[in-house]
mmCIF file with all atom_site columns, C-alpha atoms and ligand atoms in Angstrom:
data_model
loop_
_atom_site.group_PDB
_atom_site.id
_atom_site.type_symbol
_atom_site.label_atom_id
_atom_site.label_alt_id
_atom_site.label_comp_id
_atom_site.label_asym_id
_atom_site.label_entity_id
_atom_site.label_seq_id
_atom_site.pdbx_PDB_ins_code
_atom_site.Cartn_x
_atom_site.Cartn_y
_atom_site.Cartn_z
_atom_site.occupancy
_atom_site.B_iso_or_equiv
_atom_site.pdbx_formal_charge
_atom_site.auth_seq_id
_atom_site.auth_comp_id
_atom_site.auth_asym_id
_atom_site.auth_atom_id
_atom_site.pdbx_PDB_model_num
ATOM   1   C CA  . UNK A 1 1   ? 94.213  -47.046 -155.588 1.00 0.00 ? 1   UNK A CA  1
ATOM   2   C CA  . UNK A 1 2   ? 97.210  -45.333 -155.540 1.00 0.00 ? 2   UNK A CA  1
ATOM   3   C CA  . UNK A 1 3   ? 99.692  -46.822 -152.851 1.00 0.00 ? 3   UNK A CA  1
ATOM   4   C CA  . UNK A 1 4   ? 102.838 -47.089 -154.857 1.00 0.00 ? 4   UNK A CA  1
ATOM   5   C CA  . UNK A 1 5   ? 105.981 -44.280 -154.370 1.00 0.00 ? 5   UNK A CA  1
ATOM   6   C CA  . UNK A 1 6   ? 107.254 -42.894 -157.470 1.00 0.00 ? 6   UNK A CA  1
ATOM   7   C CA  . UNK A 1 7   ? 111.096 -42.304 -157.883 1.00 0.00 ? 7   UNK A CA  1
ATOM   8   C CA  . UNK A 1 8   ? 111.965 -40.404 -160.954 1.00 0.00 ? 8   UNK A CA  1
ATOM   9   C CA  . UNK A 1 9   ? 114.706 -39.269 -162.288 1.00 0.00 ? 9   UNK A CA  1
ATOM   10  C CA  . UNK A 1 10  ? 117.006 -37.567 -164.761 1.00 0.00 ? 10  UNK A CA  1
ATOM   11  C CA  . UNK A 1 11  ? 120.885 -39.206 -166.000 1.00 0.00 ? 11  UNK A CA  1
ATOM   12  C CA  . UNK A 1 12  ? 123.164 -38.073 -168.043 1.00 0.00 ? 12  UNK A CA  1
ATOM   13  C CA  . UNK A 1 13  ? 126.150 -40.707 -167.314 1.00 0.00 ? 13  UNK A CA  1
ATOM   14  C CA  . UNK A 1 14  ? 124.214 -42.910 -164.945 1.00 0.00 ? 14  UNK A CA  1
ATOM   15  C CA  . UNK A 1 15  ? 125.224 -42.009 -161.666 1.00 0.00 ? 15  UNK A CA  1
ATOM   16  C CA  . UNK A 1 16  ? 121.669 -40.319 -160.257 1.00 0.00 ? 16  UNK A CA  1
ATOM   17  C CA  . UNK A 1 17  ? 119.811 -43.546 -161.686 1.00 0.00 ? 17  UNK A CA  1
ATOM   18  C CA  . UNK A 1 18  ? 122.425 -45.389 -159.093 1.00 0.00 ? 18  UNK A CA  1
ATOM   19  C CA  . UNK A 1 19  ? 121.368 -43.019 -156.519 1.00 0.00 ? 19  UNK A CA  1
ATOM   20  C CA  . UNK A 1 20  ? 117.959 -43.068 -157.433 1.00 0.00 ? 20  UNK A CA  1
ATOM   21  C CA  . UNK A 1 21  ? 118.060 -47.343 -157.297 1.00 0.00 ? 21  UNK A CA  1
ATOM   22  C CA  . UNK A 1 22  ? 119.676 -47.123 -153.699 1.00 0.00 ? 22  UNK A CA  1
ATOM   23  C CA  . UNK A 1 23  ? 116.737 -44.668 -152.516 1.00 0.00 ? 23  UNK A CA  1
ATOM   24  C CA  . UNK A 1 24  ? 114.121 -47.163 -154.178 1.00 0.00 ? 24  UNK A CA  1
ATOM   25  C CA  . UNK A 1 25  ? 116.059 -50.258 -152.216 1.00 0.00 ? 25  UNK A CA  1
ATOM   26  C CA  . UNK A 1 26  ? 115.360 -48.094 -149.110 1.00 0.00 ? 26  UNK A CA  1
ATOM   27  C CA  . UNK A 1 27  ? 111.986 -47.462 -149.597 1.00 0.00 ? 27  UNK A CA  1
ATOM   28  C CA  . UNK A 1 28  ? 111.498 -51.025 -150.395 1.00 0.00 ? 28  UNK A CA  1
ATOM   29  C CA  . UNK A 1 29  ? 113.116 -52.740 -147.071 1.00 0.00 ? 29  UNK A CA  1
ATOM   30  C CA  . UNK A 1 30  ? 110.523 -50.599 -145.043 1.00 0.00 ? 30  UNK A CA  1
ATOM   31  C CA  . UNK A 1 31  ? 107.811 -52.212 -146.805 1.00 0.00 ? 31  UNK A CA  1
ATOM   32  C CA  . UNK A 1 32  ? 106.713 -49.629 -149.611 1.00 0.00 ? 32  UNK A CA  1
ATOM   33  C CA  . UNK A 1 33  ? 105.600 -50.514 -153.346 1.00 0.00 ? 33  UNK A CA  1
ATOM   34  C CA  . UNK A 1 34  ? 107.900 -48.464 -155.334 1.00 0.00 ? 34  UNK A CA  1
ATOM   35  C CA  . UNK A 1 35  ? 108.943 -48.118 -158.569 1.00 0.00 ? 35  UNK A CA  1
ATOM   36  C CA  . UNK A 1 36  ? 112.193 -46.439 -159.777 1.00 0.00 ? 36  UNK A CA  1
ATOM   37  C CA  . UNK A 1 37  ? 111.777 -44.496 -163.687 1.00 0.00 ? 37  UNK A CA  1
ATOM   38  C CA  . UNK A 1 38  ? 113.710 -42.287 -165.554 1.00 0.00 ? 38  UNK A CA  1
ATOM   39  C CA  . UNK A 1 39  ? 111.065 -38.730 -165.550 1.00 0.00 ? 39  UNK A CA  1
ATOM   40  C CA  . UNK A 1 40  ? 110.869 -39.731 -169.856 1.00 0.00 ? 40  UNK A CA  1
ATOM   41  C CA  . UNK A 1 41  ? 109.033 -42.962 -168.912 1.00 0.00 ? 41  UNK A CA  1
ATOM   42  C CA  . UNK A 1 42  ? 106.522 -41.689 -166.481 1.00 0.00 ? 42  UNK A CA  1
ATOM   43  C CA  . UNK A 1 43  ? 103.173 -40.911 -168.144 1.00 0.00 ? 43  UNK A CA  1
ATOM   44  C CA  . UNK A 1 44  ? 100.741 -41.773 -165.474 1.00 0.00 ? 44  UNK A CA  1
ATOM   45  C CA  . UNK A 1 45  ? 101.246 -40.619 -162.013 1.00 0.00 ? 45  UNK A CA  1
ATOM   46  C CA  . UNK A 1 46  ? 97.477  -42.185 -160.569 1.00 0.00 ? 46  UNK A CA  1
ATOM   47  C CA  . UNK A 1 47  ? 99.281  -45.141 -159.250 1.00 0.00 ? 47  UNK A CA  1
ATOM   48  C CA  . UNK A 1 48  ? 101.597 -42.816 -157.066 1.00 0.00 ? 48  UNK A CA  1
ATOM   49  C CA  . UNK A 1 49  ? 100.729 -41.464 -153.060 1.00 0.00 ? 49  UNK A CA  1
ATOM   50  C CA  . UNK A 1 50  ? 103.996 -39.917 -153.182 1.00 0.00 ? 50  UNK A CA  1
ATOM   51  C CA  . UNK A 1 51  ? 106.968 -39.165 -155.396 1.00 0.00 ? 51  UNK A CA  1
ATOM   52  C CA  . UNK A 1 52  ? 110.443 -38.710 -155.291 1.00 0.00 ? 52  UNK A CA  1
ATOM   53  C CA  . UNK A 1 53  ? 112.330 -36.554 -158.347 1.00 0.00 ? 53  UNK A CA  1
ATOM   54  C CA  . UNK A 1 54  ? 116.266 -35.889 -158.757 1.00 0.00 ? 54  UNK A CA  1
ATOM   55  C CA  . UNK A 1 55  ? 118.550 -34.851 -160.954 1.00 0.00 ? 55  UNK A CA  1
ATOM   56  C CA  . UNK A 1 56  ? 122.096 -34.216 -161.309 1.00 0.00 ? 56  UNK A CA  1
ATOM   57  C CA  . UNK A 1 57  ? 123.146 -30.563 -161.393 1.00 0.00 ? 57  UNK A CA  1
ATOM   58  C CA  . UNK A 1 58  ? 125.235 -29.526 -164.866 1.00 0.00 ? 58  UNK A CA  1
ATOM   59  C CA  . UNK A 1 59  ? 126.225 -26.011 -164.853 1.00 0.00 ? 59  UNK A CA  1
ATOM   60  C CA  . UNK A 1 60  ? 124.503 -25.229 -161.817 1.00 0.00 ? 60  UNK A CA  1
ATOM   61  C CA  . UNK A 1 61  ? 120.675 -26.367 -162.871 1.00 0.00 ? 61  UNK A CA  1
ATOM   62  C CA  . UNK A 1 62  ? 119.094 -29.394 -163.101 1.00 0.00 ? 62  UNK A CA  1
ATOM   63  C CA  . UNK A 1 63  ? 118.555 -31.192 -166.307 1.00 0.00 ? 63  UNK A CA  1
ATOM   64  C CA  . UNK A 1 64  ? 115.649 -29.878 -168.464 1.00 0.00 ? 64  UNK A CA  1
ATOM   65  C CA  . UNK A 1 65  ? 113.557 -33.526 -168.304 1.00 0.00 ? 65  UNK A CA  1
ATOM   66  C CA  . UNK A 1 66  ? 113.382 -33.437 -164.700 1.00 0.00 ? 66  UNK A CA  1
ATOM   67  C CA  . UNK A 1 67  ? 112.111 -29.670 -164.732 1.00 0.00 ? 67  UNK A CA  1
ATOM   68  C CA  . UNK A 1 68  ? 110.132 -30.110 -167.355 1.00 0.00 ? 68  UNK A CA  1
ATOM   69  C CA  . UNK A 1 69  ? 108.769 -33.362 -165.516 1.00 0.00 ? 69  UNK A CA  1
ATOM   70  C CA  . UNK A 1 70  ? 107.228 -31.177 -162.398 1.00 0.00 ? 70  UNK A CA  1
ATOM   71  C CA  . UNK A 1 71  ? 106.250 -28.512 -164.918 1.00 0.00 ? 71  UNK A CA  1
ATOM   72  C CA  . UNK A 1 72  ? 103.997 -30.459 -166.607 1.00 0.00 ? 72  UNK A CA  1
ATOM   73  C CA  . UNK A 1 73  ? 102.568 -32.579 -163.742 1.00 0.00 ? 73  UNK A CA  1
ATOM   74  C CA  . UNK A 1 74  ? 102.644 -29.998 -160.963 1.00 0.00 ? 74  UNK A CA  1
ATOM   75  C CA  . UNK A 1 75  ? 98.958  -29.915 -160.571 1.00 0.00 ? 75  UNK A CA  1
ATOM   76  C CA  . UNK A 1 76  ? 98.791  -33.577 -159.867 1.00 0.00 ? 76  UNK A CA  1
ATOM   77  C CA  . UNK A 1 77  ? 102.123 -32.950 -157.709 1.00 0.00 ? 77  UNK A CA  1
ATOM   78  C CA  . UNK A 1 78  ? 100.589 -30.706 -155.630 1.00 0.00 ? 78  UNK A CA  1
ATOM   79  C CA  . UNK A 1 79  ? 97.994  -32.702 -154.264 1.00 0.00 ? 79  UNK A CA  1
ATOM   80  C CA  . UNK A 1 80  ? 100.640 -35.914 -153.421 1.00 0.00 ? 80  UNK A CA  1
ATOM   81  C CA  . UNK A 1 81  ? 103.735 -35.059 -151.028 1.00 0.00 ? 81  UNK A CA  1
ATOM   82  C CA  . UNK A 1 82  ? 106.960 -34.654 -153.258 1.00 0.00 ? 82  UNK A CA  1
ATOM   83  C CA  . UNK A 1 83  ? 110.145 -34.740 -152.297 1.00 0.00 ? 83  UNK A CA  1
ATOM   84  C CA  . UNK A 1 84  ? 113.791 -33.514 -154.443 1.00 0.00 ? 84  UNK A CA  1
ATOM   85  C CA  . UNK A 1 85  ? 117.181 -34.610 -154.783 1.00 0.00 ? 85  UNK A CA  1
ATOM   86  C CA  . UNK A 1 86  ? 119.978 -33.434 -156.740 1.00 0.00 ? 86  UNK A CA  1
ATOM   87  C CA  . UNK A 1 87  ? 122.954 -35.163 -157.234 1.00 0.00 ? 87  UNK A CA  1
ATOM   88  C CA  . UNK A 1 88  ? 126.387 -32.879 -157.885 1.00 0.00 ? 88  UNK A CA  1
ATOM   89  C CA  . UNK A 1 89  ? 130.320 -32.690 -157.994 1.00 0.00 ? 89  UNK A CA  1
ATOM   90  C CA  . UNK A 1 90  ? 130.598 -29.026 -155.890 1.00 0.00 ? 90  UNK A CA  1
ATOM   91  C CA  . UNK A 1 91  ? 129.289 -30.227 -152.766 1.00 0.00 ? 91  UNK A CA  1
ATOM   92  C CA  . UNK A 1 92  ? 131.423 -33.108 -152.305 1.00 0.00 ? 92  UNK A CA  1
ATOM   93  C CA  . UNK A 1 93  ? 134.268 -30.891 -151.089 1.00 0.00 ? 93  UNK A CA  1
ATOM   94  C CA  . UNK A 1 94  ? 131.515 -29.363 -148.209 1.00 0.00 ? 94  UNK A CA  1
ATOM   95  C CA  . UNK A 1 95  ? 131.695 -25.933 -148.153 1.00 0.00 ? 95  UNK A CA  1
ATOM   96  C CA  . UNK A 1 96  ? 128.596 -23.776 -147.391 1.00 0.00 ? 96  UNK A CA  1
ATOM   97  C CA  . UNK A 1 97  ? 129.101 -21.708 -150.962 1.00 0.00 ? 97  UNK A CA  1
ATOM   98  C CA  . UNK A 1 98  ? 129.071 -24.784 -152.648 1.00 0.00 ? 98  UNK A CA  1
ATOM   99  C CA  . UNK A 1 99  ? 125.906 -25.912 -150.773 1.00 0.00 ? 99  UNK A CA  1
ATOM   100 C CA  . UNK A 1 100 ? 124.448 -23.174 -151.346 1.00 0.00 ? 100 UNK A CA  1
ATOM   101 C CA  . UNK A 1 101 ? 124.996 -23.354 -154.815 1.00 0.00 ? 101 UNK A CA  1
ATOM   102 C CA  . UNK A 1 102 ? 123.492 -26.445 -155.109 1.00 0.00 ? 102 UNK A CA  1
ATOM   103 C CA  . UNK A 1 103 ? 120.744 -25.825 -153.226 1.00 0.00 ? 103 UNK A CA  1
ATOM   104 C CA  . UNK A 1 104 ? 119.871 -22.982 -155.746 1.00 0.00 ? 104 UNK A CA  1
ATOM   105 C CA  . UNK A 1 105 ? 119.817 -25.682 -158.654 1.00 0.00 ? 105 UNK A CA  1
ATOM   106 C CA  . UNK A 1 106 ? 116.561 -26.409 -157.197 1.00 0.00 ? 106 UNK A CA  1
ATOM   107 C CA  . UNK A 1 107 ? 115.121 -23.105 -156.541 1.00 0.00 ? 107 UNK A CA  1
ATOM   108 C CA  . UNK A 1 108 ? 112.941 -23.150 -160.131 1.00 0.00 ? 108 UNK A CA  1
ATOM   109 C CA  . UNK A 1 109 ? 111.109 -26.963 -159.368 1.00 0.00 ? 109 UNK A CA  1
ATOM   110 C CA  . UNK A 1 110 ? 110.529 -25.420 -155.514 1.00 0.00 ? 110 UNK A CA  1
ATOM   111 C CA  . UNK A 1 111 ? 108.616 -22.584 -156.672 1.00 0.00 ? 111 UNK A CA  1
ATOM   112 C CA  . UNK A 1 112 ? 106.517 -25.190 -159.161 1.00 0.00 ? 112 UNK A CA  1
ATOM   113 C CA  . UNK A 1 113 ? 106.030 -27.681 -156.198 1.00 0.00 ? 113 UNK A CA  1
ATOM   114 C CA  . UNK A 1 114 ? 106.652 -27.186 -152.825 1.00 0.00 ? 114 UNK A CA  1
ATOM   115 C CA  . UNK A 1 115 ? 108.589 -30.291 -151.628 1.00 0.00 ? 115 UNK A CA  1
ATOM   116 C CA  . UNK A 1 116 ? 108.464 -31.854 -147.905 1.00 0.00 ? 116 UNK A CA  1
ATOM   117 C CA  . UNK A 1 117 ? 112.538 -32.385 -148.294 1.00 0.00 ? 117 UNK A CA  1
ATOM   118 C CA  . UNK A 1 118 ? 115.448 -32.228 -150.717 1.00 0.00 ? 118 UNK A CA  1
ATOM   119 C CA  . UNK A 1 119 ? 118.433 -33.933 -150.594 1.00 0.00 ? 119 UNK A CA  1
ATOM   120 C CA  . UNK A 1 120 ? 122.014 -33.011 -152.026 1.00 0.00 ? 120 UNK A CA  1
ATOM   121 C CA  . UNK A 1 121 ? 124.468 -35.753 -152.851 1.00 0.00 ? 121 UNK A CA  1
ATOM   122 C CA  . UNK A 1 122 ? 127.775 -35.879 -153.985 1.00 0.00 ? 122 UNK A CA  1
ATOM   123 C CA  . UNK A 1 123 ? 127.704 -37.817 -157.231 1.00 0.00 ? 123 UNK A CA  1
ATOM   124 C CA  . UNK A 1 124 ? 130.234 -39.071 -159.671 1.00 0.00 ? 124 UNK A CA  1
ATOM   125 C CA  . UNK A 1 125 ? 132.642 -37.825 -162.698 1.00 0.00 ? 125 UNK A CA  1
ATOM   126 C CA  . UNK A 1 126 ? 134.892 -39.943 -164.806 1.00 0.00 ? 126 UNK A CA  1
ATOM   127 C CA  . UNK A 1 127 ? 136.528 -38.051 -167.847 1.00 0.00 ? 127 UNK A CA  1
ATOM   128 C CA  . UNK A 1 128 ? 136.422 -41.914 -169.965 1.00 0.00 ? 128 UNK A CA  1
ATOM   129 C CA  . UNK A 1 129 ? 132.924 -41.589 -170.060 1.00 0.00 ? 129 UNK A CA  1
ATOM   130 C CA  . UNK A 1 130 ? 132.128 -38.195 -170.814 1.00 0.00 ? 130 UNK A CA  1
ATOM   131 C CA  . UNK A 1 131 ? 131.589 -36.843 -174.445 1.00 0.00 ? 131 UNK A CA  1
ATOM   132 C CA  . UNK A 1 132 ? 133.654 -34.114 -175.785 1.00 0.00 ? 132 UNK A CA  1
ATOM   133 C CA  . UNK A 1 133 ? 132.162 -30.892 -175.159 1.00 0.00 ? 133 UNK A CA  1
ATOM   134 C CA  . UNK A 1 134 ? 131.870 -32.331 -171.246 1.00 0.00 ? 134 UNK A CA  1
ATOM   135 C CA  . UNK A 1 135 ? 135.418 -33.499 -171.109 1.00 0.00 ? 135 UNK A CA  1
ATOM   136 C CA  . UNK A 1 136 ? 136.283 -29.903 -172.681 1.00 0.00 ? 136 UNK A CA  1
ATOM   137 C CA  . UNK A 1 137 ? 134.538 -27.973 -169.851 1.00 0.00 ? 137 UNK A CA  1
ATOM   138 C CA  . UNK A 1 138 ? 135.458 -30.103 -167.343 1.00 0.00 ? 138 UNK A CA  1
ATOM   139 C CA  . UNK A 1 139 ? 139.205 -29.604 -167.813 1.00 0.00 ? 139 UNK A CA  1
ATOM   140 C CA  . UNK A 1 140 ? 138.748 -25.837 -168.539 1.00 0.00 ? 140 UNK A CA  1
ATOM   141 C CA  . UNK A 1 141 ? 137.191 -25.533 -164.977 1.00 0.00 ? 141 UNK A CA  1
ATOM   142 C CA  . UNK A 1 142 ? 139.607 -28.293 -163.546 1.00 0.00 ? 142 UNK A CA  1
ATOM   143 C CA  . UNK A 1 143 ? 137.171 -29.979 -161.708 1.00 0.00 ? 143 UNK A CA  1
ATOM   144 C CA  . UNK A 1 144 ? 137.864 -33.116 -159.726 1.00 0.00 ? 144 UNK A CA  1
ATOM   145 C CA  . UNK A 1 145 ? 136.998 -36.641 -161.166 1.00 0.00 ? 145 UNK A CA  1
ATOM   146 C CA  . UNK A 1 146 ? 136.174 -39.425 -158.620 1.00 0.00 ? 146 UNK A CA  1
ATOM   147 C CA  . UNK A 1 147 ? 133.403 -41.091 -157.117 1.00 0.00 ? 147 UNK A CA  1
ATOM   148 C CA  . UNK A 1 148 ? 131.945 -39.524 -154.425 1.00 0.00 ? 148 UNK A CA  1
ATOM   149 C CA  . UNK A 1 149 ? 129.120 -41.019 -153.509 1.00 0.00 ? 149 UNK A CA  1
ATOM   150 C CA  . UNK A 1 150 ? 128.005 -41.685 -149.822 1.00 0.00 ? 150 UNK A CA  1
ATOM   151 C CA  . UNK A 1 151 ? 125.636 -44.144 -149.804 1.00 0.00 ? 151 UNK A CA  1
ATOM   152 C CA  . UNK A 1 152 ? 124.846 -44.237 -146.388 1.00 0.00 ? 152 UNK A CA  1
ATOM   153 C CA  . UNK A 1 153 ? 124.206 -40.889 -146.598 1.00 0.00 ? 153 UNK A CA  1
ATOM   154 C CA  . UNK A 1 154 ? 121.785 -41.466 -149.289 1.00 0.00 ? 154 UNK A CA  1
ATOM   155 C CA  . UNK A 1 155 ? 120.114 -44.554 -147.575 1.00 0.00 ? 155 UNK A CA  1
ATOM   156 C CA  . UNK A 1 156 ? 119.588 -42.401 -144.264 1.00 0.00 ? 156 UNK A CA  1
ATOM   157 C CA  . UNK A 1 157 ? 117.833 -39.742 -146.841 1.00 0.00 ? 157 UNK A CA  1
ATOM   158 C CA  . UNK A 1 158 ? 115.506 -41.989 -148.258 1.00 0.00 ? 158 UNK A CA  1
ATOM   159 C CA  . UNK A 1 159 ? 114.458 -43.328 -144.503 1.00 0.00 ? 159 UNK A CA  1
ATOM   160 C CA  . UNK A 1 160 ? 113.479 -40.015 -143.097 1.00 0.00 ? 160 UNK A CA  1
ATOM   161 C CA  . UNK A 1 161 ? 111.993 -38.857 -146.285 1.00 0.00 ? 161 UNK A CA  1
ATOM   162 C CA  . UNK A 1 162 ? 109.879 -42.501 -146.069 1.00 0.00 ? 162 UNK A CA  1
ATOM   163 C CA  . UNK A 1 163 ? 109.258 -41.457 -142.554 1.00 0.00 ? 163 UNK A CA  1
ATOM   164 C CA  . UNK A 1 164 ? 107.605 -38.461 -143.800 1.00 0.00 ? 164 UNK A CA  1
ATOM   165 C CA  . UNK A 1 165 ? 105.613 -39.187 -146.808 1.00 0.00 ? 165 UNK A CA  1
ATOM   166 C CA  . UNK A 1 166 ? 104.672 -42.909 -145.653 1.00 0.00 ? 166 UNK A CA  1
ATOM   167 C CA  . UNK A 1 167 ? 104.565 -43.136 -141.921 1.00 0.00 ? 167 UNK A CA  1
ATOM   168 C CA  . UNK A 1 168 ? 104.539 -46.714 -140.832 1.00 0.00 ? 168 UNK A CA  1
HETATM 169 C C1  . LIG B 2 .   ? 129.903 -30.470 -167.995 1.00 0.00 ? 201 LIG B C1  1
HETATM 170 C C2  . LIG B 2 .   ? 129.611 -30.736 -166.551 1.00 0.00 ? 201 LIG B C2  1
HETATM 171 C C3  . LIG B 2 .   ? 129.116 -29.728 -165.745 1.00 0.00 ? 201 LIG B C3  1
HETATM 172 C C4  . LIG B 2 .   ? 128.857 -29.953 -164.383 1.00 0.00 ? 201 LIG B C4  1
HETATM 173 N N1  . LIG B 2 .   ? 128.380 -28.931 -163.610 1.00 0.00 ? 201 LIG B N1  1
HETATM 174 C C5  . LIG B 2 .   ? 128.178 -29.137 -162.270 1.00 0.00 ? 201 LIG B C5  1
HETATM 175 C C6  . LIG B 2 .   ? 127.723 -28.072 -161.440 1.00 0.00 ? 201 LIG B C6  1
HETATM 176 O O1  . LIG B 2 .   ? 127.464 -26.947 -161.875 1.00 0.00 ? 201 LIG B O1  1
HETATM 177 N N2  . LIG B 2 .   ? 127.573 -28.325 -160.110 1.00 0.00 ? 201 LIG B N2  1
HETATM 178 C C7  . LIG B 2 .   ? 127.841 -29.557 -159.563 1.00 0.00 ? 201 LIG B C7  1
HETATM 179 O O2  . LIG B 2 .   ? 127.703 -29.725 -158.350 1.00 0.00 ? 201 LIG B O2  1
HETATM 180 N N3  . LIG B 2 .   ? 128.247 -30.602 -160.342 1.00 0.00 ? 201 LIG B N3  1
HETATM 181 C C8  . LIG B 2 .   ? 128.417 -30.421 -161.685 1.00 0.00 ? 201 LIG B C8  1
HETATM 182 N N4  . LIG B 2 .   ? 128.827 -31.452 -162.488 1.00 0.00 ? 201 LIG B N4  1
HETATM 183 C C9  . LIG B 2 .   ? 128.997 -32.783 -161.888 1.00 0.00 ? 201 LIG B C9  1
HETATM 184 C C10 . LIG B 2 .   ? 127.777 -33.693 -162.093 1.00 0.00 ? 201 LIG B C10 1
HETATM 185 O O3  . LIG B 2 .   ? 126.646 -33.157 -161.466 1.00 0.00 ? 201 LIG B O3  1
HETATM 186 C C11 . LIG B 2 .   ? 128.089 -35.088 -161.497 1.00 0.00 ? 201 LIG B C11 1
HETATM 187 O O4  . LIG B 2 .   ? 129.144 -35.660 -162.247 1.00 0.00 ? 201 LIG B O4  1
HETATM 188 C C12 . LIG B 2 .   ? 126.867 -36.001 -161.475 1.00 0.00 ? 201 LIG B C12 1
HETATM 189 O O5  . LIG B 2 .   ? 127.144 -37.128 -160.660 1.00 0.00 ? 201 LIG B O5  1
HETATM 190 C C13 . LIG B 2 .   ? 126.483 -36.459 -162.876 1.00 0.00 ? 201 LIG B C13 1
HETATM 191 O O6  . LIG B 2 .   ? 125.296 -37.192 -162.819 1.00 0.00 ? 201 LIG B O6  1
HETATM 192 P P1  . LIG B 2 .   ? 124.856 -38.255 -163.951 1.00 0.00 ? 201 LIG B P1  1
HETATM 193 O O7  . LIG B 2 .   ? 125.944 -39.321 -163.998 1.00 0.00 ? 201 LIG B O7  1
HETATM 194 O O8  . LIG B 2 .   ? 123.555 -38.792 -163.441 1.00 0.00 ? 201 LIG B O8  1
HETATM 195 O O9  . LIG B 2 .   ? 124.716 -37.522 -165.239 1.00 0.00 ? 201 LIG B O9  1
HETATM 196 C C14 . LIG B 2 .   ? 129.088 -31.242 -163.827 1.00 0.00 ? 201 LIG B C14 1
HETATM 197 C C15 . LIG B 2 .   ? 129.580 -32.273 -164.660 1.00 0.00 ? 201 LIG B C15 1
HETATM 198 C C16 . LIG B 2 .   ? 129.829 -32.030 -166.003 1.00 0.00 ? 201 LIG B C16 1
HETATM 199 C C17 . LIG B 2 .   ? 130.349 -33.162 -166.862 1.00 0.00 ? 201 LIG B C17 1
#
């Protein structure tokens, strides 16, 4: 029977698998079954009523695997509410362009799978753990390194998004 909630997920550095571990830890103090993958490790989605996807947003799109993810399994995704969340460094400073913008990152995976919510988070950028053609762009565009995470924020996500797709 399928009664578990899937939370998938796409990582480059690590810091949407963090977000996507507080979301499961959510889920999991209301009572849900849920299990927390990367998108390359899901290959059966039967055991799922519901599933939650993210990625973090480089260069203003989400990474491929979590596209290609809901490309590949939209037909079962369609029939199961979804939700989205992407995880990105332009909205931690809050204005509406940047929102915007990162709203738009998920504007492909809406039009494959029409989800019941999407979150955006702030997420997290350290130049010591980046590889060189990151580090490179990242100082050409000046961006601001930090971590910006608000995990209440998240946590308060994940409980009206459970509230939604499993109703106690
Ligand atoms: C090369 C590069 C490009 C990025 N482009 C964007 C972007 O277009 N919009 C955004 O909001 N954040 C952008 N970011 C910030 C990442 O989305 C942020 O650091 C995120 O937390 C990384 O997630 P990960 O640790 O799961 O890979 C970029 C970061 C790097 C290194």
């Amino acid at each position: 029977m399928a009664d578990r909630i899937l939370v998938a997920y796409a990582t480059r550095y690590g810091s949407t698998a963090e977000v996507a571990e507080a979301i499961g830890d959510e889920l999991r103090k209301a009572g849900v079954a849920v299990d927390v993958r990367p998108v390359s490790e899901v290959q059966d989605l039967s055991p799922y009523r519901a599933a939650i996807i993210g990625s973090p947003i480089y260069m203003g799109k989400w990474l491929p695997e979590s596209q290609v993810f809901i490309e590949r399994n939209q037909q079962h995704l369609r029939s199961i509410p979804v939700a989205y969340f992407a995880v990105g460094l332009t909205v931690a400073d809050g204005g509406p362009e940047a929102l915007r913008k990162a709203e738009a990152s998920m504007d492909q995976v809406r039009m494959l799978v029409n989800p019941v919510d999407a979150g955006i988070f702030p997420g997290r950028l350290e130049s010591g753990r980046l590889s060189l053609p990151d580090r490179t762009i990242i100082k050409l565009i000046r961006a601001k390194t930090g971590d910006f995470r608000n995990w209440e924020a998240v946590r308060a996500w994940a409980e009206a998004v459970r509230s939604k797709i499993a109703p106690a």
